[in-house]
Coordinates of C-alpha atoms in Angstrom, one line a residue:
X1 CA -269.3 -23.1 -14.5
X2 CA -267.5 -20.6 -13.6
X3 CA -269.3 -18.6 -9.6
X4 CA -270.3 -15.8 -11.6
X5 CA -271.7 -17.8 -14.7
X6 CA -274.5 -20.1 -12.1
X7 CA -274.9 -15.8 -9.9
X8 CA -276.5 -15.2 -14.4
X9 CA -279.1 -18.1 -14.3
X10 CA -282.0 -17.2 -13.9
X11 CA -284.2 -18.1 -10.7
X12 CA -286.0 -20.6 -12.4
X13 CA -282.6 -22.1 -14.3
X14 CA -280.9 -22.4 -10.9
X15 CA -284.0 -24.2 -9.0
X16 CA -284.0 -27.0 -12.1
X17 CA -281.0 -27.5 -11.4
X18 CA -281.3 -28.4 -7.3
X19 CA -284.0 -30.2 -8.7
X20 CA -281.1 -32.4 -10.7
X21 CA -279.2 -31.8 -7.5
X22 CA -276.3 -30.7 -9.7
X23 CA -275.9 -28.6 -7.2
X24 CA -276.9 -27.4 -3.6
X25 CA -278.6 -24.5 -1.9
X26 CA -275.5 -23.8 -0.3
X27 CA -273.0 -23.8 -2.7
X28 CA -275.4 -21.4 -4.8
X29 CA -275.7 -19.0 -1.6
X30 CA -272.5 -19.0 -0.9
X31 CA -271.5 -18.0 -4.8
X32 CA -274.1 -15.5 -4.4
X33 CA -272.6 -13.9 -1.2
X34 CA -268.7 -14.4 -2.2
X35 CA -270.1 -11.7 -5.4
X36 CA -272.1 -9.9 -3.9
X37 CA -268.8 -8.9 -1.5
X38 CA -266.4 -8.5 -4.1
X39 CA -268.9 -6.3 -6.3
X40 CA -271.3 -4.7 -4.3
X41 CA -268.5 -2.4 -2.9
X42 CA -268.9 -0.6 -5.5
X43 CA -272.5 -1.4 -6.2
X44 CA -274.1 -0.5 -3.4
X45 CA -277.5 -1.9 -3.7
X46 CA -277.6 -3.6 -0.2
X47 CA -277.9 -2.8 3.2
X48 CA -277.6 -5.5 5.1
X49 CA -276.5 -8.9 4.3
X50 CA -277.6 -11.4 6.0
X51 CA -275.3 -14.4 5.4
X52 CA -275.6 -16.6 8.5
X53 CA -278.9 -16.8 7.9
X54 CA -279.0 -17.7 4.4
X55 CA -276.1 -20.3 4.8
X56 CA -278.7 -22.0 7.4
X57 CA -281.7 -21.8 5.1
X58 CA -279.7 -22.7 2.7
X59 CA -278.4 -25.7 5.4
X60 CA -282.6 -25.9 5.2
X61 CA -282.7 -26.1 2.0
X62 CA -281.1 -28.7 1.1
X63 CA -282.2 -31.5 4.2
X64 CA -286.0 -30.6 2.6
X65 CA -284.5 -30.9 -0.7
X66 CA -283.1 -34.3 0.3
X67 CA -286.2 -35.5 1.6
X68 CA -288.3 -35.1 -1.1
X69 CA -289.8 -32.4 0.8
X70 CA -290.3 -29.7 -2.4
X71 CA -292.0 -26.4 -1.4
X72 CA -291.6 -25.3 -4.8
X73 CA -289.5 -23.5 -7.8
X74 CA -288.1 -21.4 -5.0
X75 CA -287.4 -23.7 -2.5
X76 CA -283.1 -23.0 -2.3
X77 CA -282.8 -20.3 -3.8
X78 CA -281.3 -17.5 -2.8
X79 CA -283.6 -14.1 -2.8
X80 CA -283.0 -10.6 -1.7
X81 CA -286.3 -7.9 -0.3
X82 CA -286.2 -4.2 -0.2
X83 CA -285.8 -2.5 2.8
X84 CA -288.4 -1.6 4.1
X85 CA -290.6 -4.7 4.2
X86 CA -290.2 -5.9 8.0
X87 CA -287.6 -9.0 9.3
X88 CA -288.3 -10.3 12.3
X89 CA -284.9 -9.8 15.0
X90 CA -283.5 -8.0 11.5
X91 CA -282.8 -4.0 11.0
X92 CA -285.9 -3.2 9.1
X93 CA -284.1 1.1 7.8
X94 CA -286.3 2.6 4.8
X95 CA -282.3 3.7 4.1
X96 CA -283.2 6.6 6.6
X97 CA -281.3 8.1 9.8
X98 CA -285.2 7.8 10.9
X99 CA -285.0 4.2 11.3
X100 CA -281.7 3.4 11.6
X101 CA -281.8 1.3 14.8
X102 CA -285.1 -0.5 14.1
X103 CA -285.9 -4.3 14.4
X104 CA -288.9 -5.3 13.8
X105 CA -290.4 -7.9 16.4
X106 CA -292.1 -9.6 13.5
X107 CA -292.2 -10.7 9.6
X108 CA -293.9 -9.0 6.6
X109 CA -296.3 -11.8 5.0
X110 CA -294.6 -11.2 1.2
X111 CA -290.7 -12.0 4.3
X112 CA -293.3 -15.2 5.5
X113 CA -294.7 -16.2 2.2
X114 CA -291.0 -16.4 0.3
X115 CA -290.1 -18.5 3.9
X116 CA -293.3 -20.9 3.5
X117 CA -292.2 -20.9 0.0
X118 CA -288.1 -22.3 0.3
X119 CA -286.5 -19.4 -0.3
X120 CA -283.2 -18.2 1.2
X121 CA -283.3 -14.4 2.3
X122 CA -279.9 -13.1 1.4
X123 CA -280.1 -9.5 3.5
X124 CA -282.1 -5.9 2.6
X125 CA -281.8 -4.1 -0.1
X126 CA -281.1 -0.6 -0.5
X127 CA -283.0 2.4 -2.2
X128 CA -284.1 6.0 -1.7
X129 CA -285.1 7.5 1.5
X130 CA -288.7 5.9 2.8
X131 CA -288.7 5.0 -1.5
X132 CA -290.0 8.2 -3.0
X133 CA -287.1 10.0 -5.5
X134 CA -285.0 11.5 -2.7
X135 CA -281.4 10.4 -1.2
X136 CA -280.9 10.2 1.9
X137 CA -277.4 12.0 2.6
X138 CA -276.7 9.5 5.5
X139 CA -276.1 6.2 2.5
X140 CA -274.8 5.7 -0.3
X141 CA -276.4 5.8 -3.5
X142 CA -276.8 1.9 -5.8
X143 CA -274.9 2.2 -9.0
X144 CA -276.7 1.9 -12.6
X145 CA -274.4 -1.6 -13.3
X146 CA -274.1 -0.3 -16.8
X147 CA -273.5 2.8 -16.9
X148 CA -271.9 4.1 -13.8
X149 CA -272.8 8.3 -14.3
X150 CA -276.8 7.4 -14.7
X151 CA -279.2 6.5 -12.6
X152 CA -280.4 3.1 -11.4
X153 CA -284.6 4.3 -10.8
X154 CA -286.2 4.5 -8.3
X155 CA -287.7 4.0 -5.5
X156 CA -286.3 0.1 -5.5
X157 CA -283.0 1.5 -6.8
X158 CA -281.4 -1.7 -5.1
X159 CA -283.8 -4.5 -6.0
X160 CA -282.9 -3.0 -9.4
X161 CA -279.3 -3.0 -8.9
X162 CA -279.0 -6.5 -7.4
X163 CA -281.0 -7.8 -9.9
X164 CA -279.5 -6.4 -12.8
X165 CA -275.4 -7.5 -12.0
X166 CA -275.3 -10.3 -10.0
X167 CA -276.7 -10.4 -7.0
X168 CA -279.8 -12.2 -6.1
X169 CA -281.2 -14.2 -8.6
X170 CA -285.0 -12.3 -7.4
X171 CA -285.1 -9.7 -5.6
X172 CA -289.1 -8.0 -4.4
X173 CA -289.8 -4.2 -4.5
X174 CA -292.7 -1.8 -3.8
X175 CA -294.2 0.3 -6.4
X176 CA -296.1 3.6 -5.5
X177 CA -295.3 6.1 -9.1
X178 CA -292.8 3.8 -10.4
X179 CA -291.1 2.4 -8.4
X180 CA -290.6 -1.3 -9.3
X181 CA -291.6 0.0 -13.3
X182 CA -288.4 2.4 -13.5
X183 CA -285.7 0.9 -11.7
X184 CA -286.7 -2.5 -14.5
X185 CA -286.0 -0.6 -17.6
X186 CA -283.2 1.6 -16.5
X187 CA -281.1 -1.7 -15.2
X188 CA -282.9 -4.0 -17.8
X189 CA -284.7 -6.0 -16.0
X190 CA -288.5 -8.1 -15.3
X191 CA -290.4 -6.0 -13.0
X192 CA -294.8 -7.3 -12.4
X193 CA -296.0 -4.9 -10.6
X194 CA -299.7 -7.0 -9.8
X195 CA -303.2 -5.4 -9.5
X196 CA -303.6 -3.5 -5.9
X197 CA -304.4 -5.9 -3.2
X198 CA -303.1 -9.0 -5.1
X199 CA -300.2 -9.3 -2.4
X200 CA -300.0 -8.6 1.2
X201 CA -298.2 -4.8 2.5
X202 CA -298.3 -6.4 6.4
X203 CA -295.4 -5.5 7.2
X204 CA -294.1 -3.0 5.1
X205 CA -293.6 0.4 6.0
X206 CA -296.2 2.4 3.3
X207 CA -295.5 5.2 1.3
X208 CA -298.5 5.7 0.7
X209 CA -301.3 2.8 1.8
X210 CA -303.8 3.6 -1.2
X211 CA -301.0 3.7 -4.0
X212 CA -299.1 1.2 -2.8
X213 CA -298.1 -2.1 -4.3
X214 CA -295.4 -4.5 -3.8
X215 CA -293.8 -7.5 -6.4
X216 CA -291.0 -9.2 -8.1
X217 CA -288.2 -7.6 -9.9
X218 CA -286.1 -10.9 -12.2
X219 CA -284.3 -12.2 -15.0
X220 CA -287.1 -13.1 -17.1
X221 CA -290.8 -13.1 -16.7
X222 CA -291.0 -17.3 -15.8
X223 CA -288.7 -16.2 -12.5
X224 CA -291.4 -13.2 -12.2
X225 CA -294.9 -15.4 -12.6
X226 CA -293.1 -17.8 -9.8
X227 CA -291.8 -15.3 -6.8
X228 CA -296.0 -13.4 -8.0
X229 CA -297.7 -16.8 -7.0
X230 CA -295.4 -17.5 -4.0
X231 CA -296.7 -14.1 -2.2
X232 CA -299.4 -13.3 -3.4
X233 CA -303.1 -14.0 -1.9
X234 CA -305.1 -12.5 1.4
X235 CA -304.1 -12.1 4.4
X236 CA -307.0 -10.8 6.6
X237 CA -304.1 -9.0 8.0
X238 CA -304.4 -6.2 5.6
X239 CA -307.9 -5.0 5.0
X240 CA -307.0 -4.1 1.4
X241 CA -306.0 -7.2 0.9
X242 CA -308.1 -9.3 -1.9
X243 CA -309.9 -12.9 -1.6
X244 CA -309.2 -13.9 -4.9
X245 CA -307.2 -16.8 -6.0
X246 CA -303.7 -17.1 -6.9
X247 CA -303.0 -16.2 -10.6
X248 CA -301.5 -19.2 -12.1
X249 CA -299.2 -17.5 -14.4
X250 CA -296.4 -19.5 -14.5
X251 CA -299.6 -22.5 -16.5
X252 CA -300.5 -19.1 -18.3
X253 CA -296.7 -19.2 -20.0
X254 CA -296.7 -21.2 -22.8
X255 CA -300.0 -20.1 -24.4
X256 CA -298.1 -17.5 -27.0
X257 CA -300.0 -15.3 -28.5
X258 CA -301.9 -15.4 -31.4
X259 CA -305.1 -14.3 -31.2
X260 CA -304.4 -11.7 -28.2
X261 CA -304.6 -8.3 -28.9
X262 CA -303.1 -5.2 -27.5
X263 CA -303.7 -1.9 -27.8
X264 CA -301.6 1.3 -28.8
X265 CA -302.9 4.4 -28.7
X266 CA -300.1 6.3 -30.4
X267 CA -301.1 9.6 -29.2
X268 CA -300.2 8.6 -25.3
X269 CA -296.9 6.8 -26.1
X270 CA -296.0 9.8 -29.1
X271 CA -296.2 13.1 -26.8
X272 CA -293.1 12.5 -25.0
X273 CA -291.2 9.5 -25.4
X274 CA -287.8 9.1 -27.2
X275 CA -286.9 8.2 -30.0
X276 CA -285.0 5.7 -29.4
X277 CA -288.0 3.7 -27.3
X278 CA -290.2 4.6 -29.9
X279 CA -287.9 2.8 -31.9
X280 CA -287.4 -0.5 -29.5
X281 CA -291.3 -0.1 -29.3
X282 CA -292.4 -0.6 -32.5
X283 CA -289.7 -3.5 -32.3
X284 CA -290.7 -5.4 -29.3
X285 CA -294.8 -5.1 -31.2
X286 CA -293.7 -6.5 -34.7
X287 CA -292.3 -9.7 -33.0
X288 CA -295.1 -9.9 -31.2
X289 CA -297.4 -9.4 -34.1
X290 CA -295.1 -12.6 -36.2
X291 CA -295.6 -15.0 -33.1
X292 CA -299.8 -13.9 -34.1
X293 CA -300.4 -11.4 -31.8
X294 CA -302.9 -9.0 -32.9
X295 CA -301.8 -4.8 -33.0
X296 CA -304.6 -2.6 -31.8
X297 CA -304.9 1.5 -32.1
X298 CA -306.8 2.2 -28.7
X299 CA -307.4 5.6 -27.0
X300 CA -307.1 5.9 -23.4
X301 CA -308.1 8.5 -21.1
X302 CA -305.6 11.5 -20.8
X303 CA -302.8 10.6 -18.3
X304 CA -301.8 14.2 -17.7
X305 CA -304.4 15.4 -14.8
X306 CA -303.1 12.1 -12.5
X307 CA -299.4 13.2 -12.3
X308 CA -300.6 16.0 -10.5
X309 CA -302.8 13.8 -8.0
X310 CA -300.6 12.1 -7.6
X311 CA -298.5 13.8 -5.5
X312 CA -301.0 15.4 -3.9
X313 CA -302.8 11.9 -2.7
X314 CA -299.1 10.6 -2.1
X315 CA -297.8 12.9 -0.2
X316 CA -301.2 14.1 2.0
X317 CA -300.9 9.8 2.9
X318 CA -297.0 9.9 3.2
X319 CA -297.9 12.5 5.7
X320 CA -300.0 9.4 7.9
X321 CA -298.0 7.3 7.8
X322 CA -294.9 9.4 9.1
X323 CA -297.2 10.9 12.5
X324 CA -294.9 9.2 14.9
X325 CA -291.8 10.6 13.7
X326 CA -293.0 13.6 11.6
X327 CA -292.9 17.0 12.3
X328 CA -290.9 16.2 15.8
X329 CA -287.8 14.4 14.1
X330 CA -288.4 16.1 11.0
X331 CA -284.1 17.0 11.2
X332 CA -283.5 13.4 10.9
X333 CA -285.1 12.8 7.2
X334 CA -283.5 13.3 4.4
X335 CA -283.9 17.1 2.7
X336 CA -285.6 15.4 -0.4
X337 CA -288.0 13.5 1.7
X338 CA -288.4 16.2 4.2
X339 CA -289.7 18.3 1.2
X340 CA -292.1 15.6 0.7
X341 CA -293.3 15.9 4.0
X342 CA -293.4 19.5 4.1
X343 CA -295.6 19.5 0.9
X344 CA -298.5 17.3 2.0
X345 CA -298.6 18.8 4.9
X346 CA -299.1 22.2 3.2
X347 CA -302.2 20.7 1.4
X348 CA -305.6 20.6 2.5
X349 CA -308.6 18.1 2.9
X350 CA -310.5 19.8 -0.7
X351 CA -306.8 19.1 -2.5
X352 CA -307.5 15.6 -1.1
X353 CA -310.8 15.3 -2.5
X354 CA -309.8 16.8 -6.1
X355 CA -307.1 14.1 -6.4
X356 CA -309.3 11.6 -5.1
X357 CA -312.2 12.9 -7.6
X358 CA -309.3 12.3 -10.5
X359 CA -308.1 9.0 -9.6
X360 CA -311.5 7.4 -9.3
X361 CA -312.8 9.0 -13.3
X362 CA -309.4 7.9 -14.6
X363 CA -309.6 4.7 -12.8
X364 CA -313.2 4.7 -14.2
X365 CA -312.4 5.4 -18.2
X366 CA -308.9 3.4 -18.0
X367 CA -311.0 0.1 -17.5
X368 CA -313.4 0.7 -20.4
X369 CA -309.6 0.1 -23.1
X370 CA -310.5 -3.6 -22.0
X371 CA -313.1 -4.3 -24.0
X372 CA -311.0 -3.5 -27.0
X373 CA -308.1 -6.1 -25.7
X374 CA -306.6 -8.5 -23.6
X375 CA -303.0 -6.2 -23.1
X376 CA -302.1 -2.2 -23.0
X377 CA -298.4 -1.7 -24.6
X378 CA -297.0 1.5 -24.0
X379 CA -292.9 2.2 -22.7
X380 CA -291.6 1.1 -18.6
X381 CA -290.4 5.1 -19.4
X382 CA -290.0 7.6 -21.8
X383 CA -286.3 7.7 -22.1
X384 CA -283.2 5.5 -20.4
X385 CA -281.6 6.1 -17.9
X386 CA -280.3 9.6 -17.6
X387 CA -276.9 11.0 -16.2
X388 CA -277.9 11.4 -12.1
X389 CA -277.1 15.1 -12.4
X390 CA -280.8 15.7 -14.4
X391 CA -282.7 15.2 -10.8
X392 CA -280.6 16.2 -8.2
X393 CA -281.2 13.2 -5.1
X394 CA -281.5 15.6 -2.3
X395 CA -283.0 18.4 -4.4
X396 CA -286.5 18.5 -3.1
X397 CA -289.6 16.6 -4.3
X398 CA -292.1 18.5 -6.3
X399 CA -294.9 17.7 -9.2
X400 CA -291.7 19.0 -11.6
X401 CA -290.8 15.3 -11.2
X402 CA -294.3 14.6 -12.8
X403 CA -293.2 13.6 -15.8
X404 CA -290.4 10.7 -15.2
X405 CA -293.9 9.5 -13.9
X406 CA -295.8 10.0 -16.5
X407 CA -295.8 5.8 -18.1
X408 CA -295.9 4.4 -14.2
X409 CA -298.0 6.7 -12.3
X410 CA -301.6 6.7 -13.8
X411 CA -301.7 2.5 -13.3
X412 CA -301.0 2.7 -9.1
X413 CA -303.8 5.7 -9.7
X414 CA -305.8 3.1 -12.2
X415 CA -304.8 -0.2 -9.7
X416 CA -304.1 -2.3 -13.2
X417 CA -301.1 -5.3 -13.5
X418 CA -298.1 -3.8 -15.5
X419 CA -295.2 -5.8 -16.5
X420 CA -291.7 -4.0 -17.7
X421 CA -289.5 -6.1 -19.4
X422 CA -286.0 -5.7 -20.9
X423 CA -286.6 -4.7 -25.2
X424 CA -283.4 -3.4 -26.4
X425 CA -280.8 -0.5 -25.4
X426 CA -280.8 2.5 -26.9
X427 CA -277.8 4.2 -29.2
X428 CA -275.4 4.6 -25.6
X429 CA -276.2 1.4 -24.8
X430 CA -278.2 1.8 -22.3
X431 CA -281.0 -1.1 -21.5
X432 CA -284.2 0.4 -22.1
X433 CA -287.9 -1.2 -21.4
X434 CA -291.3 -2.5 -22.7
X435 CA -294.4 -2.4 -20.3
X436 CA -298.0 -4.8 -20.6
X437 CA -300.5 -3.5 -18.7
X438 CA -303.7 -5.5 -18.4
X439 CA -307.1 -5.9 -17.2
X440 CA -307.4 -5.5 -13.3
X441 CA -306.3 -9.4 -11.8
X442 CA -304.8 -10.6 -15.3
X443 CA -301.4 -10.6 -14.2
X444 CA -301.2 -14.6 -16.1
X445 CA -301.8 -12.7 -19.7
X446 CA -299.0 -10.4 -18.5
X447 CA -297.1 -13.4 -18.0
X448 CA -298.4 -14.9 -20.6
X449 CA -297.3 -11.7 -23.6
X450 CA -294.3 -11.6 -21.5
X451 CA -293.0 -14.8 -22.0
X452 CA -293.8 -15.2 -26.0
X453 CA -291.7 -11.9 -26.6
X454 CA -288.5 -13.3 -24.3
X455 CA -289.1 -16.2 -26.4
X456 CA -288.5 -14.4 -29.5
X457 CA -285.9 -12.2 -28.1
X458 CA -282.9 -12.2 -26.1
X459 CA -282.6 -8.9 -23.9
X460 CA -283.4 -10.5 -21.5
X461 CA -279.9 -12.4 -21.7
X462 CA -278.7 -9.6 -21.8
X463 CA -275.8 -8.5 -18.7
X464 CA -274.1 -5.5 -17.9
X465 CA -270.2 -5.8 -17.4
X466 CA -269.9 -6.0 -13.9

């Protein structure tokens, strides 16, 4: 097997190879580091590569596995994390000059849990500045490996690119209004946004603390299930962390979808989605129907009010999160994120209160959908990755960007878990994303539906020519 063939394998596959002693963690890690050195010079998915630390972790993983200590499916597997997750002794930049020299003295909870699971951390991944939609001019922008002229999505752009391009076996992303799901859809990978509070936010620089979610980005649903089980669970250092059992996502993978009720709101989907997206979604649901799922027409609440309200909530909470550096160091921010902070600074308490009421009403009404169905289906985004020229990466951030968040931000408002996975390609050969939304704490049923779709298709096996 060539180095590149090895790097295209899924986390689950290489984990099994490690346990059969067909390969060592050191060999896996060296293969991935070599591919990063060769390929990422043009894709820019990493900000920091931790070569020496990764090899030391791999050596330790090999020793433990040889001694019969198996920490689980991530043990010895090389992963990477978005560069707003704190890493002790390693800079965490949030892709901004403002934090260019920030070196945390502790790990984020998710980094701790990856270490406890025996994972190897390859490095820190690129993103939009402070996880909003624009980039800082000081760093290169990640390149979509399917088409360099098209956007990779954001804010977890480096996570999407690295996972899609075979530069890690899984990554961690964050999602405040679509930042896991949009790059997952546009880069052709699996993205799992858990229920709000399912994964601790401790040690992760916030964009908007009441909207931020953390989750895995992978090349299969089984991989996403394994990573989520490793990072989920109560953490007393995060007041919003849920005191709930870790979801048994891997146990749900073999259940199939016979009898599962999948909801579809034709008005919601049809109001904006591109014809290629609609055709792929229809074909995907037909695959699930053939496996025994029931497609149920539903009517969810109107998402339109949530989009403008999202900007009010997110921007004002971002101002709070940046109180130590904004406006005192405003000139160091890139023009895009600085415009977002300016927008939030000009809002008042009444604006925030009105947006909060929209959020509460939408969340309450949306939960009623799950009285009728087990899973709610919609696209990961309304179109495939657009040309990078469509949205100026350094331009102002305003509610005019709301259409790009139509199929994502409402579920940050409601806190529901979502799963994005590849469902085909558009006429230009760009990947399209299928999104399942589950009831609160319903990650297992999402993995159940996603695994059934993967078993009947091979979209997740396709990879870009890099």
